Amino acid sequence: MNVDEEFSAIAKSLKASEIRELLKLTQQPDIISFAGGLPNPESFPVGKIKEILDDLLEREGPRVLQYGSTEGVNRFRDVLVKFMAERYGVHIGRDNILITAGSQQALYLLAKIFIDPGDFVVVEAPTYIGILTAFQSYRPRYVTVEMDDEGMNTHLLEETLRDMVKDGRKPKLIYTIPTFQNPAGVTMNLERRKHVLELAEEYDVLVLEDDPYGELRYSGEKLPLLKSLDKNGYVIYMGTFSKILSPGFRLAHMVADEEIIHKAVLAKQGIDLCTNTVGQFVASEYISRGYLDEHIPNIIRLYKRKRDLMLDMLDDHFPDGVKWTRPDGGMFLWVTLPPGVDAEKMFIRAVENKVAYVIGSAFFPDRDHKNTMRLNFTYPTDEQIKVGVERLAKVIKEEIS
Ligand code: PMP
Ligand code: G9A
């Protein structure tokens, strides 16, 4: 059978995620990968998870192994109510929380409940590839807002919203990763955070705050979540346990007004019935036994060392004319090569030289900005950071000359 002809229009339009494809490279042992945004295996609390799993299975095995409600396990949502209040000053109830299979699924659910084909979505330039993948079936149109070292330029956001509303193109959503942005590594300052909220209210547009990296701060002052500044239900917050516990559990939480959570629950019912219950019980224990609080500093110590090492290596080896961001946290930094250097073409030579990165243009809906790339510093070993940056510097120097 020629199955190609049977696929739906949506299936025919599906494109692979660059990151997911590149992840295959990380499995080749001789390539040093700065590509995928993987946590370092050393950051996984294997012993504590084993201890908790043993306890849970012994004490309440059948319950832990049973289906759960689509909203999420009550025990976990209650732990998260406390977590959001204590850590971020966000005061909510259990019904404001939906547990999802990673925040990737939250993005997909939000596309499903908010986006009709042709709707406008405002994103940062560059933005997370995963939103482009999650939203693709719903065929939004993207409008981008430039960033600088202080995150999204909210004066440009203001101009954009004003123009869009004036010509009847009011966006459905503004998507931002305010803290340690993926891919750029930059953080939105406090003034801009407040400005985003003012604009959301003035133009009556919902804001998606995606926050997978906020707990991973290596320098600088902690900043409030957009959600904690939100008094009128404009912010939909997404947190995840992928970077502070384990991405294998696929555990994340969406925090929003009840009407939004309710609609997302309906959308989720048809997708997977519920998020994995075993992970939810384990994470509940992990947080309430105080293990998360104990462990995050270890992850920070490990990643801070890697960030510093990568920055030192770039300072020492990258040629003049190349610029990069200096992130206060998270997992990535963003490199801008001299104009005219094409990181997409250069990628082939990089792989021949056994080093990989993500091509920057993949993070722009219009695939522009060919002279940029994203480097991950959390996954490689220290030795790989040293050798990999040397290899990459050689490739860049050859490309420039
Ligand atoms: N949003 C952003 C900005 C991310 O970087 C990631 C993971 N790389 C995700 C969402 C998805 O994370 P997960 O599904 O593992 O929670
Ligand atoms: O696709 C994944 O495995 C998550 C990583 C995201 C990223 O590299 O930005």
Coordinates of C-alpha atoms and ligand atoms in Angstrom, one line a residue:
M1 CA 0.0 0.0 0.0
N2 CA 1.2 3.5 -0.7
V3 CA 0.5 4.9 2.7
D4 CA 1.8 8.3 1.8
E5 CA -1.4 9.1 0.1
E6 CA -3.4 8.1 3.1
F7 CA -1.9 10.6 5.6
S8 CA -4.0 13.5 6.7
A9 CA -3.1 17.1 5.6
I10 CA -1.7 17.7 9.1
A11 CA 0.4 14.5 9.0
K12 CA 1.8 15.5 5.6
S13 CA 2.8 18.9 7.0
L14 CA 4.7 17.5 10.1
K15 CA 8.4 18.3 10.1
A16 CA 11.1 16.8 12.3
S17 CA 12.4 18.8 15.3
E18 CA 16.0 19.7 14.7
I19 CA 16.9 19.1 18.3
R20 CA 15.3 15.6 18.3
E21 CA 17.2 14.7 15.1
L22 CA 20.5 16.1 16.5
L23 CA 20.0 14.1 19.7
K24 CA 20.9 11.0 17.6
L25 CA 24.3 12.5 17.2
T26 CA 24.9 12.5 20.9
Q27 CA 24.6 8.8 20.7
Q28 CA 27.7 8.5 18.5
P29 CA 30.5 8.1 20.9
D30 CA 33.2 10.0 19.1
I31 CA 31.2 13.2 18.5
I32 CA 31.3 15.9 21.2
S33 CA 27.8 17.3 21.3
F34 CA 27.0 20.8 22.4
A35 CA 23.6 20.3 20.7
G36 CA 20.8 18.7 22.7
G37 CA 19.7 20.4 25.9
L38 CA 20.3 17.3 28.1
P39 CA 20.8 17.4 31.8
N40 CA 24.1 15.9 32.9
P41 CA 23.7 12.3 34.0
E42 CA 25.6 13.1 37.1
S43 CA 22.7 15.4 38.1
F44 CA 20.3 12.5 38.5
P45 CA 19.6 11.5 42.1
V46 CA 19.5 7.8 41.4
G47 CA 19.9 6.6 45.0
K48 CA 17.2 8.8 46.4
I49 CA 14.8 7.8 43.6
K50 CA 15.5 4.1 44.4
E51 CA 14.9 4.7 48.1
I52 CA 11.5 6.4 47.4
L53 CA 10.4 3.9 44.9
D54 CA 11.1 1.0 47.3
D55 CA 9.2 2.8 50.0
L56 CA 6.2 3.6 47.8
L57 CA 6.0 0.1 46.3
E58 CA 6.1 -1.4 49.7
R59 CA 3.6 0.9 51.4
E60 CA 1.1 1.6 48.6
G61 CA 2.2 -0.2 45.5
P62 CA -1.2 -0.8 43.9
R63 CA -2.2 2.8 44.2
V64 CA 1.0 4.1 42.8
L65 CA 0.7 1.7 39.8
Q66 CA -2.9 2.6 39.1
Y67 CA -4.3 5.2 36.6
G68 CA -4.7 8.7 38.0
S69 CA -7.0 11.6 37.2
T70 CA -6.3 13.6 34.1
E71 CA -5.7 16.7 36.2
G72 CA -2.9 14.9 38.1
V73 CA -2.5 13.0 41.3
N74 CA -4.0 15.1 44.2
R75 CA -1.0 14.5 46.5
F76 CA 1.3 15.9 43.8
R77 CA -0.8 18.9 43.0
D78 CA -1.1 19.7 46.8
V79 CA 2.7 19.5 47.1
L80 CA 2.9 21.9 44.1
V81 CA 0.5 24.4 45.6
K82 CA 2.9 24.6 48.5
F83 CA 5.9 24.6 46.2
M84 CA 4.6 27.5 44.1
A85 CA 3.7 29.6 47.3
E86 CA 7.0 29.0 49.1
R87 CA 9.4 29.3 46.2
Y88 CA 7.7 31.9 44.1
G89 CA 5.0 33.6 46.2
V90 CA 2.4 32.3 43.7
H91 CA -0.8 31.6 45.7
I92 CA -3.1 29.2 44.0
G93 CA -5.3 26.2 44.7
R94 CA -5.1 22.6 43.5
D95 CA -7.6 23.4 40.7
N96 CA -5.2 25.8 39.2
I97 CA -2.7 23.1 38.4
L98 CA -2.6 20.5 35.6
I99 CA 0.2 17.9 35.6
T100 CA 1.4 17.2 32.1
A101 CA 3.8 14.9 30.4
G102 CA 6.6 17.4 30.3
S103 CA 6.0 21.1 29.5
Q104 CA 6.3 20.0 25.9
Q105 CA 2.8 18.5 26.4
A106 CA 1.6 21.7 28.1
L107 CA 2.7 23.6 25.0
Y108 CA 0.8 21.2 22.8
L109 CA -2.3 21.4 24.9
L110 CA -2.2 25.2 24.8
A111 CA -2.0 25.2 21.0
K112 CA -4.9 22.8 20.9
I113 CA -7.1 25.0 23.1
F114 CA -6.2 28.4 21.9
I115 CA -5.0 28.3 18.3
D116 CA -7.0 28.2 15.1
P117 CA -5.2 28.2 11.8
G118 CA -3.9 31.7 11.0
D119 CA -4.0 33.0 14.6
F120 CA -1.1 35.1 15.6
V121 CA 1.4 34.1 18.3
V122 CA 4.1 36.5 19.5
V123 CA 7.5 34.8 20.2
E124 CA 11.0 35.9 21.2
A125 CA 13.5 35.9 18.4
P126 CA 15.1 33.4 18.8
T127 CA 12.6 31.1 20.5
Y128 CA 12.4 27.5 21.7
I129 CA 12.2 25.0 18.8
G130 CA 9.7 22.9 20.8
I131 CA 7.0 25.5 20.6
L132 CA 7.3 25.5 16.8
T133 CA 7.0 21.7 16.8
A134 CA 4.1 21.6 19.4
F135 CA 2.1 24.3 17.6
Q136 CA 2.8 23.2 14.0
S137 CA -0.5 21.2 13.5
Y138 CA -2.5 24.2 14.5
R139 CA -0.8 26.4 11.9
P140 CA -0.4 29.8 13.8
R141 CA 1.4 32.7 12.3
Y142 CA 4.3 34.0 14.3
V143 CA 5.4 37.5 15.0
T144 CA 8.8 37.8 16.5
V145 CA 10.2 40.3 19.0
E146 CA 14.0 40.9 19.3
M147 CA 15.9 40.3 22.4
D148 CA 19.1 41.7 23.9
D149 CA 21.1 40.8 27.0
E150 CA 18.2 41.8 29.2
G151 CA 15.7 39.5 27.5
M152 CA 12.8 40.4 25.2
N153 CA 12.8 44.1 24.3
T154 CA 9.4 45.1 25.6
H155 CA 9.4 48.5 23.9
L156 CA 9.4 46.5 20.7
L157 CA 6.7 44.2 22.1
E158 CA 4.6 47.3 22.8
E159 CA 5.1 48.6 19.2
T160 CA 4.3 45.2 17.8
L161 CA 1.1 44.8 19.9
R162 CA 0.0 48.4 19.1
D163 CA 0.4 47.8 15.3
M164 CA -1.2 44.3 15.4
V165 CA -4.2 45.5 17.3
K166 CA -4.5 48.5 15.0
D167 CA -4.8 46.4 11.9
G168 CA -7.0 43.7 13.4
R169 CA -4.3 41.1 14.0
K170 CA -4.5 40.8 17.8
P171 CA -2.4 37.9 18.9
K172 CA -3.8 35.0 20.9
L173 CA -0.6 34.5 22.9
I174 CA 2.7 36.0 23.9
Y175 CA 5.2 33.2 24.5
T176 CA 8.3 33.9 26.6
I177 CA 11.0 32.1 28.4
P178 CA 12.0 35.0 30.7
T179 CA 14.7 33.2 32.7
F180 CA 17.8 31.8 31.2
Q181 CA 16.1 31.7 27.8
N182 CA 16.4 28.7 25.5
P183 CA 18.3 29.2 23.2
A184 CA 19.8 32.6 24.0
G185 CA 20.7 32.1 27.7
V186 CA 19.6 35.7 28.5
T187 CA 17.2 36.8 31.3
M188 CA 14.4 39.4 31.2
N189 CA 15.0 42.1 33.8
L190 CA 12.5 43.2 36.4
E191 CA 11.4 46.3 34.6
R192 CA 10.6 44.4 31.5
R193 CA 8.8 41.7 33.4
K194 CA 6.5 44.3 34.8
H195 CA 6.1 45.9 31.4
V196 CA 5.0 42.5 29.9
L197 CA 2.3 42.3 32.5
E198 CA 1.1 45.9 31.8
L199 CA 1.0 45.2 28.1
A200 CA -0.8 41.9 28.5
E201 CA -3.5 43.7 30.5
E202 CA -3.6 46.8 28.2
Y203 CA -3.9 44.7 25.0
D204 CA -5.8 41.8 26.7
V205 CA -3.4 39.1 25.5
L206 CA -2.5 35.9 27.4
V207 CA 1.2 35.3 28.3
L208 CA 2.8 31.9 28.3
E209 CA 5.6 31.9 30.8
D210 CA 7.8 28.8 30.1
D211 CA 10.2 28.3 33.0
P212 CA 12.2 25.1 32.8
Y213 CA 15.5 26.6 33.9
G214 CA 14.6 29.2 36.6
E215 CA 15.9 27.1 39.5
L216 CA 19.3 26.7 37.8
R217 CA 20.9 30.1 38.7
Y218 CA 24.7 30.3 38.9
S219 CA 25.1 34.1 39.3
G220 CA 23.0 37.3 39.7
E221 CA 19.9 38.0 41.7
K222 CA 16.7 35.9 41.7
L223 CA 13.8 37.6 39.9
P224 CA 10.1 37.2 40.4
L225 CA 8.1 35.0 38.0
L226 CA 5.8 36.8 35.6
K227 CA 3.1 34.6 37.3
S228 CA 3.9 36.1 40.7
L229 CA 3.4 39.6 39.3
D230 CA 0.1 38.6 37.6
K231 CA -3.0 39.7 39.5
N232 CA -5.6 39.2 36.8
G233 CA -5.0 35.8 35.3
Y234 CA -3.1 36.8 32.2
V235 CA -0.2 34.4 32.8
I236 CA -0.1 30.7 32.1
Y237 CA 2.9 29.4 33.8
M238 CA 4.8 26.2 32.9
G239 CA 7.3 24.5 35.2
T240 CA 9.0 21.2 34.7
F241 CA 10.9 18.6 36.7
S242 CA 13.0 17.6 33.7
K243 CA 16.0 19.8 34.7
I244 CA 15.9 19.5 38.5
L245 CA 14.9 15.8 38.9
S246 CA 14.8 13.7 35.7
P247 CA 13.4 14.3 32.2
G248 CA 12.7 10.5 32.0
F249 CA 9.7 11.0 34.4
R250 CA 8.1 13.4 31.9
L251 CA 6.6 15.6 34.7
A252 CA 5.6 19.2 34.4
H253 CA 2.9 21.5 35.8
M254 CA 0.8 24.1 34.2
V255 CA -0.5 26.8 36.4
A256 CA -3.4 29.0 35.3
D257 CA -6.9 30.1 35.9
E258 CA -9.4 27.3 36.4
E259 CA -11.2 27.8 33.1
I260 CA -8.0 27.3 31.2
I261 CA -7.0 24.3 33.3
H262 CA -10.4 22.8 32.7
K263 CA -10.2 23.2 28.9
A264 CA -6.7 21.8 28.9
V265 CA -7.9 18.8 30.9
L266 CA -10.5 18.1 28.2
A267 CA -7.8 18.3 25.6
K268 CA -5.5 16.0 27.5
Q269 CA -8.2 13.3 28.1
G270 CA -8.0 12.4 24.5
I271 CA -4.3 12.3 24.4
D272 CA -3.0 10.2 27.2
L273 CA -5.8 10.0 29.9
C274 CA -3.3 10.9 32.6
T275 CA 0.3 11.7 33.2
N276 CA 2.3 8.8 34.6
T277 CA 1.3 8.3 38.2
V278 CA 4.5 6.5 39.4
G279 CA 6.5 9.6 38.6
Q280 CA 4.0 11.9 40.3
F281 CA 4.1 9.9 43.6
V282 CA 7.9 9.8 43.4
A283 CA 8.2 13.5 42.8
S284 CA 5.7 14.2 45.7
E285 CA 8.0 12.3 48.1
Y286 CA 11.1 13.8 46.6
I287 CA 9.9 17.3 47.3
S288 CA 8.2 16.7 50.7
R289 CA 11.2 14.7 52.1
G290 CA 13.3 17.8 51.4
Y291 CA 15.5 16.1 48.8
L292 CA 14.8 18.6 46.1
D293 CA 16.0 21.5 48.3
E294 CA 19.1 19.5 49.2
H295 CA 19.9 18.5 45.7
I296 CA 19.4 21.6 43.6
P297 CA 22.6 23.2 45.0
N298 CA 24.5 20.1 43.8
I299 CA 23.2 20.6 40.3
I300 CA 24.0 24.3 40.4
R301 CA 27.5 23.6 41.5
L302 CA 28.1 21.1 38.7
Y303 CA 26.6 23.4 36.0
K304 CA 28.2 26.6 37.2
R305 CA 31.6 24.9 36.9
K306 CA 30.7 23.8 33.3
R307 CA 29.3 27.3 32.4
D308 CA 32.5 28.9 33.7
L309 CA 34.7 26.4 31.9
M310 CA 32.9 26.9 28.6
L311 CA 33.1 30.7 28.9
D312 CA 36.8 30.6 29.7
M313 CA 37.4 28.3 26.7
L314 CA 35.4 30.6 24.4
D315 CA 37.3 33.6 25.7
D316 CA 40.6 31.8 25.0
H317 CA 39.9 30.1 21.7
F318 CA 37.1 31.8 19.6
P319 CA 38.4 34.3 17.1
D320 CA 37.7 38.0 17.0
G321 CA 34.4 39.0 15.6
V322 CA 32.6 36.1 17.3
K323 CA 30.2 37.1 20.1
W324 CA 28.4 35.1 22.7
T325 CA 26.0 35.6 25.6
R326 CA 27.1 35.1 29.3
P327 CA 24.2 33.3 30.9
D328 CA 23.5 33.6 34.7
G329 CA 21.9 30.2 34.6
G330 CA 20.2 27.5 32.6
M331 CA 21.9 25.3 30.0
F332 CA 22.7 27.3 26.9
L333 CA 24.7 30.1 25.5
W334 CA 24.1 31.8 22.1
V335 CA 26.9 32.5 19.6
T336 CA 26.8 35.1 16.9
L337 CA 29.4 34.6 14.1
P338 CA 30.5 37.4 11.9
P339 CA 27.9 38.4 9.3
G340 CA 28.0 36.2 6.2
V341 CA 29.3 33.1 8.1
D342 CA 26.6 30.4 7.6
A343 CA 26.4 28.1 10.7
E344 CA 24.1 25.7 8.7
K345 CA 26.7 25.1 6.0
M346 CA 29.5 25.0 8.6
F347 CA 27.7 22.3 10.5
I348 CA 28.8 19.6 8.1
R349 CA 32.5 20.5 8.7
A350 CA 31.9 20.7 12.4
V351 CA 30.5 17.1 12.4
E352 CA 33.5 16.0 10.3
N353 CA 35.6 17.5 13.0
K354 CA 33.6 15.6 15.6
V355 CA 31.8 18.4 17.3
A356 CA 28.1 19.4 17.1
Y357 CA 25.9 22.4 18.0
V358 CA 22.3 23.5 17.1
I359 CA 22.1 25.7 14.0
G360 CA 20.7 29.1 15.2
S361 CA 18.3 29.6 12.3
A362 CA 16.3 26.6 13.6
F363 CA 15.1 28.8 16.5
F364 CA 13.6 31.4 14.2
P365 CA 10.2 30.8 12.6
D366 CA 11.5 32.4 9.4
R367 CA 14.8 30.4 9.5
D368 CA 16.7 33.6 9.4
H369 CA 19.9 34.6 11.3
K370 CA 22.1 32.0 9.6
N371 CA 25.2 33.2 11.4
T372 CA 24.1 32.0 14.9
M373 CA 24.3 28.8 16.9
R374 CA 23.4 27.4 20.3
L375 CA 25.8 25.7 22.6
N376 CA 24.8 23.5 25.5
F377 CA 27.3 23.3 28.4
T378 CA 25.5 21.0 30.9
Y379 CA 25.7 17.6 29.1
P380 CA 29.4 17.4 28.0
T381 CA 32.1 16.3 30.5
D382 CA 34.7 19.0 31.4
E383 CA 37.2 17.3 29.1
Q384 CA 34.7 17.3 26.2
I385 CA 34.0 21.1 26.8
K386 CA 37.8 21.7 26.5
V387 CA 38.3 19.6 23.4
G388 CA 35.0 20.4 21.8
V389 CA 35.5 24.2 22.0
E390 CA 39.0 23.8 20.5
R391 CA 37.6 21.8 17.6
L392 CA 34.8 24.3 17.1
A393 CA 37.1 27.3 17.2
K394 CA 39.3 25.6 14.5
V395 CA 36.2 25.1 12.3
I396 CA 35.0 28.7 12.8
K397 CA 38.5 30.1 12.0
E398 CA 38.7 28.1 8.8
E399 CA 35.2 29.2 7.8
I400 CA 36.0 32.9 8.4
S401 CA 39.2 32.7 6.4
Ligands
PMP1 N1 10.3 24.6 27.1 C1 11.6 24.9 27.0 C2 12.0 26.3 26.8 C3 12.6 23.9 27.0 O1 13.9 24.2 26.9 C4 12.2 22.5 27.2 C5 13.2 21.4 27.2 N2 14.3 21.5 26.6 C6 10.8 22.3 27.3 C7 9.9 23.3 27.2 C8 10.3 20.9 27.4 O2 10.7 20.3 28.5 P1 10.0 19.0 29.2 O3 8.9 18.6 28.2 O4 11.0 18.0 29.3 O5 9.4 19.5 30.4
G9A2 O1 14.2 17.5 22.8 C1 14.7 17.4 23.9 O2 15.3 16.3 24.3 C2 14.7 18.5 24.9 C3 15.7 19.4 24.6 C4 15.5 20.6 24.3 C5 16.5 21.5 23.8 O3 17.6 21.1 23.4 O4 16.2 22.7 23.6

